[in-house]
Amino acid sequence: MLNSLFSKFENIVVFDIETTGLNAQTDEIIELGAIHVVPKDGGYEVKQTLAALVTLSEGRSLNARITELTGITQEQLQKEGRPKAEVSRDFAELLKSPGTLLVAYNAQFDLNFIFHFLNKHKSAAVLKNVKLLDAMAVYKDRRDFPHKLSDAVTAYGFINENAHRAVDDAQATLDVLAAMGREKDDLDKYINLFGYNPKYGVSGTKISSVTYKPQGYDRSAPLYEV
């Protein structure tokens, strides 16, 4: 389960985003999903869930490829999207409690976007109060290539019917994280430790609090022992 994490943290927030593209500095978050869990009876319970579509900046259009991937349309964002400042505030609120761990799958990507998203609305300072965990780094130590979230979901026997929707992928990440904890509860050893493909290096901007180690496709030893 998540015992090793809850021995160090009172709160775990698992999140996922959908974006207009891959560049955290020029593209935008169009959907943010987060699940806040706390320990209960040797397991955990959900304390709060955030599921929000986010309005696009004026003049920006949504690429058809993104709509095909996520099912999110420009019209949907116009009708149901919430203001960026509002979503930024709500997400930052989830991280303000002391003893919070922030988790994502392929966290380097998501965290680069989240930093720029919060920073534009003067909320990025909240990230200094949390520790970070990349569920993909753990999964790479557990299973051979491929290592997408969908592969992890299948490997542990889960079903994610709404893949590439933020809150559903956040739930899938939480399910996989808990399953990996049941398999071997060394999750606490991955805190602020990210792996990267040695062929391509670290993508995006490095996070100052994170230790980066090369993590290839061959599993010889856990990342924290490399």
Tab-separated table of C-alpha atoms in Angstrom:
chain	number	residue	atom	x	y	z
A	1	MET	CA	0.000	0.000	0.000
A	2	LEU	CA	1.279	3.506	0.750
A	3	ASN	CA	2.553	2.909	4.272
A	4	SER	CA	6.120	4.060	3.667
A	5	LEU	CA	4.817	7.330	2.209
A	6	PHE	CA	2.297	7.946	4.964
A	7	SER	CA	5.025	7.345	7.525
A	8	LYS	CA	6.562	10.577	6.205
A	9	PHE	CA	3.584	12.540	4.872
A	10	GLU	CA	0.128	13.439	6.135
A	11	ASN	CA	-1.226	14.208	2.675
A	12	ILE	CA	-0.646	12.843	-0.810
A	13	VAL	CA	-1.876	14.762	-3.850
A	14	VAL	CA	-1.816	12.839	-7.133
A	15	PHE	CA	-2.387	14.965	-10.219
A	16	ASP	CA	-2.439	14.906	-14.003
A	17	ILE	CA	-2.828	17.514	-16.725
A	18	GLU	CA	-3.873	17.731	-20.347
A	19	THR	CA	-2.212	20.423	-22.452
A	20	THR	CA	-2.254	22.107	-25.838
A	21	GLY	CA	1.213	20.732	-26.607
A	22	LEU	CA	4.567	19.699	-25.169
A	23	ASN	CA	6.289	23.006	-24.433
A	24	ALA	CA	5.636	24.154	-20.862
A	25	GLN	CA	6.667	27.722	-21.639
A	26	THR	CA	4.485	28.277	-24.701
A	27	ASP	CA	1.675	25.707	-24.445
A	28	GLU	CA	-1.179	25.727	-21.939
A	29	ILE	CA	-2.934	23.429	-19.504
A	30	ILE	CA	-6.470	22.703	-20.699
A	31	GLU	CA	-7.468	20.288	-17.947
A	32	LEU	CA	-6.207	19.625	-14.439
A	33	GLY	CA	-7.198	16.719	-12.238
A	34	ALA	CA	-5.993	16.074	-8.698
A	35	ILE	CA	-6.876	13.610	-5.949
A	36	HIS	CA	-5.971	14.407	-2.335
A	37	VAL	CA	-5.712	11.325	-0.126
A	38	VAL	CA	-4.992	10.880	3.569
A	39	PRO	CA	-4.215	7.740	5.611
A	40	LYS	CA	-7.068	5.707	7.074
A	41	ASP	CA	-7.152	2.248	8.696
A	42	GLY	CA	-3.872	1.128	7.141
A	43	GLY	CA	-4.931	2.362	3.725
A	44	TYR	CA	-6.145	5.709	2.484
A	45	GLU	CA	-9.268	7.678	1.767
A	46	VAL	CA	-9.978	10.472	-0.678
A	47	LYS	CA	-10.302	13.809	1.088
A	48	GLN	CA	-10.786	16.026	-1.942
A	49	THR	CA	-10.907	15.831	-5.738
A	50	LEU	CA	-10.256	18.582	-8.253
A	51	ALA	CA	-11.430	18.120	-11.842
A	52	ALA	CA	-11.336	21.253	-13.962
A	53	LEU	CA	-11.292	22.201	-17.598
A	54	VAL	CA	-9.291	25.391	-18.091
A	55	THR	CA	-10.116	28.211	-20.490
A	56	LEU	CA	-7.714	28.930	-23.319
A	57	SER	CA	-5.980	32.273	-23.615
A	58	GLU	CA	-7.649	34.712	-25.960
A	59	GLY	CA	-6.762	34.012	-29.580
A	60	ARG	CA	-5.449	30.497	-28.956
A	61	SER	CA	-7.096	27.570	-30.724
A	62	LEU	CA	-7.035	23.913	-29.805
A	63	ASN	CA	-5.167	21.609	-32.163
A	64	ALA	CA	-7.312	18.872	-33.715
A	65	ARG	CA	-4.715	16.303	-32.642
A	66	ILE	CA	-5.258	17.234	-28.987
A	67	THR	CA	-9.012	16.886	-29.405
A	68	GLU	CA	-8.510	13.468	-30.995
A	69	LEU	CA	-6.261	12.389	-28.115
A	70	THR	CA	-8.309	13.739	-25.209
A	71	GLY	CA	-11.821	14.188	-26.559
A	72	ILE	CA	-11.728	17.783	-25.314
A	73	THR	CA	-13.027	20.302	-27.837
A	74	GLN	CA	-12.563	24.061	-28.225
A	75	GLU	CA	-16.305	24.536	-27.754
A	76	GLN	CA	-16.195	22.521	-24.548
A	77	LEU	CA	-13.425	24.698	-23.140
A	78	GLN	CA	-15.375	27.822	-24.042
A	79	LYS	CA	-18.540	26.569	-22.322
A	80	GLU	CA	-17.166	24.588	-19.366
A	81	GLY	CA	-13.636	25.915	-18.875
A	82	ARG	CA	-12.841	27.720	-15.631
A	83	PRO	CA	-10.570	30.784	-15.455
A	84	LYS	CA	-6.878	29.997	-15.108
A	85	ALA	CA	-6.492	32.076	-11.941
A	86	GLU	CA	-9.349	30.215	-10.283
A	87	VAL	CA	-8.014	26.746	-11.092
A	88	SER	CA	-4.512	27.802	-10.093
A	89	ARG	CA	-5.826	28.961	-6.727
A	90	ASP	CA	-7.754	25.733	-6.111
A	91	PHE	CA	-4.765	23.557	-6.972
A	92	ALA	CA	-2.445	25.611	-4.782
A	93	GLU	CA	-4.873	25.183	-1.881
A	94	LEU	CA	-4.425	21.411	-2.089
A	95	LEU	CA	-0.695	21.821	-1.482
A	96	LYS	CA	-0.762	24.233	1.452
A	97	SER	CA	-1.196	21.641	4.193
A	98	PRO	CA	2.066	20.724	5.972
A	99	GLY	CA	3.452	17.293	5.150
A	100	THR	CA	2.228	17.068	1.567
A	101	LEU	CA	3.669	14.829	-1.164
A	102	LEU	CA	2.892	15.692	-4.801
A	103	VAL	CA	2.780	12.733	-7.209
A	104	ALA	CA	2.435	12.452	-10.979
A	105	TYR	CA	3.240	9.928	-13.692
A	106	ASN	CA	6.131	11.294	-15.769
A	107	ALA	CA	6.243	14.065	-13.201
A	108	GLN	CA	9.005	16.065	-14.903
A	109	PHE	CA	6.598	16.960	-17.720
A	110	ASP	CA	3.630	17.788	-15.497
A	111	LEU	CA	5.647	19.762	-12.959
A	112	ASN	CA	7.209	22.001	-15.601
A	113	PHE	CA	3.707	22.962	-16.744
A	114	ILE	CA	2.412	23.338	-13.196
A	115	PHE	CA	5.252	25.662	-12.251
A	116	HIS	CA	4.534	28.010	-15.153
A	117	PHE	CA	0.785	27.746	-14.517
A	118	LEU	CA	1.081	28.648	-10.826
A	119	ASN	CA	3.824	31.199	-11.402
A	120	LYS	CA	1.659	33.252	-13.765
A	121	HIS	CA	-0.840	33.610	-10.936
A	122	LYS	CA	1.697	34.174	-8.149
A	123	SER	CA	1.119	30.782	-6.508
A	124	ALA	CA	4.329	28.942	-7.428
A	125	ALA	CA	5.833	29.485	-3.969
A	126	VAL	CA	3.551	26.744	-2.658
A	127	LEU	CA	5.701	24.186	-4.503
A	128	LYS	CA	8.572	24.892	-2.100
A	129	ASN	CA	6.542	23.287	0.686
A	130	VAL	CA	6.035	19.901	-0.958
A	131	LYS	CA	8.136	16.880	-1.806
A	132	LEU	CA	7.806	15.183	-5.189
A	133	LEU	CA	7.452	11.638	-6.490
A	134	ASP	CA	7.445	10.390	-10.074
A	135	ALA	CA	5.371	7.202	-10.276
A	136	MET	CA	6.927	6.417	-13.664
A	137	ALA	CA	10.398	6.182	-12.106
A	138	VAL	CA	9.054	3.505	-9.760
A	139	TYR	CA	7.308	1.655	-12.571
A	140	LYS	CA	10.476	1.574	-14.677
A	141	ASP	CA	12.119	-0.331	-11.835
A	142	ARG	CA	9.233	-2.816	-11.738
A	143	ARG	CA	8.528	-3.689	-15.375
A	144	ASP	CA	10.312	-3.775	-18.715
A	145	PHE	CA	9.610	-1.337	-21.563
A	146	PRO	CA	7.106	0.105	-22.548
A	147	HIS	CA	6.454	2.451	-19.642
A	148	LYS	CA	3.435	4.590	-20.506
A	149	LEU	CA	0.736	5.023	-17.868
A	150	SER	CA	-1.530	2.817	-19.963
A	151	ASP	CA	1.096	0.046	-19.775
A	152	ALA	CA	1.257	0.353	-15.987
A	153	VAL	CA	-2.535	0.301	-15.734
A	154	THR	CA	-2.670	-2.907	-17.773
A	155	ALA	CA	0.251	-4.515	-15.920
A	156	TYR	CA	-1.519	-4.155	-12.578
A	157	GLY	CA	-4.905	-5.245	-13.865
A	158	PHE	CA	-6.756	-1.937	-13.800
A	159	ILE	CA	-9.029	-0.383	-16.418
A	160	ASN	CA	-8.923	3.313	-17.311
A	161	GLU	CA	-11.862	3.882	-19.611
A	162	ASN	CA	-11.234	7.624	-19.887
A	163	ALA	CA	-7.500	7.681	-20.543
A	164	HIS	CA	-6.097	11.116	-21.401
A	165	ARG	CA	-8.622	12.864	-19.176
A	166	ALA	CA	-6.862	14.455	-16.255
A	167	VAL	CA	-8.762	13.250	-13.202
A	168	ASP	CA	-9.087	9.727	-14.627
A	169	ASP	CA	-5.354	9.553	-15.267
A	170	ALA	CA	-4.738	10.902	-11.760
A	171	GLN	CA	-6.890	8.087	-10.385
A	172	ALA	CA	-5.043	5.565	-12.555
A	173	THR	CA	-1.729	6.885	-11.225
A	174	LEU	CA	-2.975	6.539	-7.645
A	175	ASP	CA	-4.154	2.969	-8.323
A	176	VAL	CA	-0.814	2.014	-9.859
A	177	LEU	CA	1.142	3.683	-7.049
A	178	ALA	CA	-0.806	1.758	-4.411
A	179	ALA	CA	-0.346	-1.490	-6.346
A	180	MET	CA	3.399	-0.919	-6.561
A	181	GLY	CA	3.426	-0.222	-2.835
A	182	ARG	CA	1.720	-3.539	-2.151
A	183	GLU	CA	4.253	-5.249	-4.389
A	184	LYS	CA	7.255	-3.669	-2.632
A	185	ASP	CA	6.849	-0.768	-0.296
A	186	ASP	CA	10.028	1.125	-1.047
A	187	LEU	CA	8.146	4.111	-2.449
A	188	ASP	CA	9.651	6.501	0.083
A	189	LYS	CA	13.073	5.940	-1.487
A	190	TYR	CA	11.876	7.638	-4.697
A	191	ILE	CA	10.987	10.947	-3.047
A	192	ASN	CA	12.585	13.807	-5.005
A	193	LEU	CA	14.394	11.240	-7.166
A	194	PHE	CA	13.610	11.269	-10.886
A	195	GLY	CA	14.952	9.017	-13.599
A	196	TYR	CA	15.689	10.157	-17.129
A	197	ASN	CA	16.455	8.424	-20.399
A	198	PRO	CA	20.252	8.675	-20.771
A	199	LYS	CA	19.865	8.847	-24.542
A	200	TYR	CA	17.853	12.079	-24.419
A	201	GLY	CA	18.732	13.653	-21.071
A	202	VAL	CA	16.381	15.530	-18.772
A	203	SER	CA	13.459	17.093	-20.609
A	204	GLY	CA	12.415	20.605	-19.770
A	205	THR	CA	13.762	22.669	-16.899
A	206	LYS	CA	15.424	20.822	-14.031
A	207	ILE	CA	13.777	21.145	-10.637
A	208	SER	CA	16.274	22.320	-8.039
A	209	SER	CA	14.992	20.049	-5.256
A	210	VAL	CA	15.102	16.895	-7.402
A	211	THR	CA	18.018	14.503	-7.841
A	212	TYR	CA	18.177	13.195	-11.411
A	213	LYS	CA	19.692	9.835	-12.301
A	214	PRO	CA	19.929	8.042	-15.658
A	215	GLN	CA	17.297	5.313	-15.926
A	216	GLY	CA	17.420	3.200	-19.056
A	217	TYR	CA	15.228	0.351	-20.186
A	218	ASP	CA	17.360	-2.379	-18.577
A	219	ARG	CA	16.441	-2.977	-14.933
A	220	SER	CA	19.659	-3.899	-13.138
A	221	ALA	CA	19.108	-2.178	-9.789
A	222	PRO	CA	16.532	0.190	-8.263
A	223	LEU	CA	17.091	3.798	-9.207
A	224	TYR	CA	17.874	4.731	-5.609
A	225	GLU	CA	20.754	2.244	-5.586
A	226	VAL	CA	22.314	3.434	-8.841
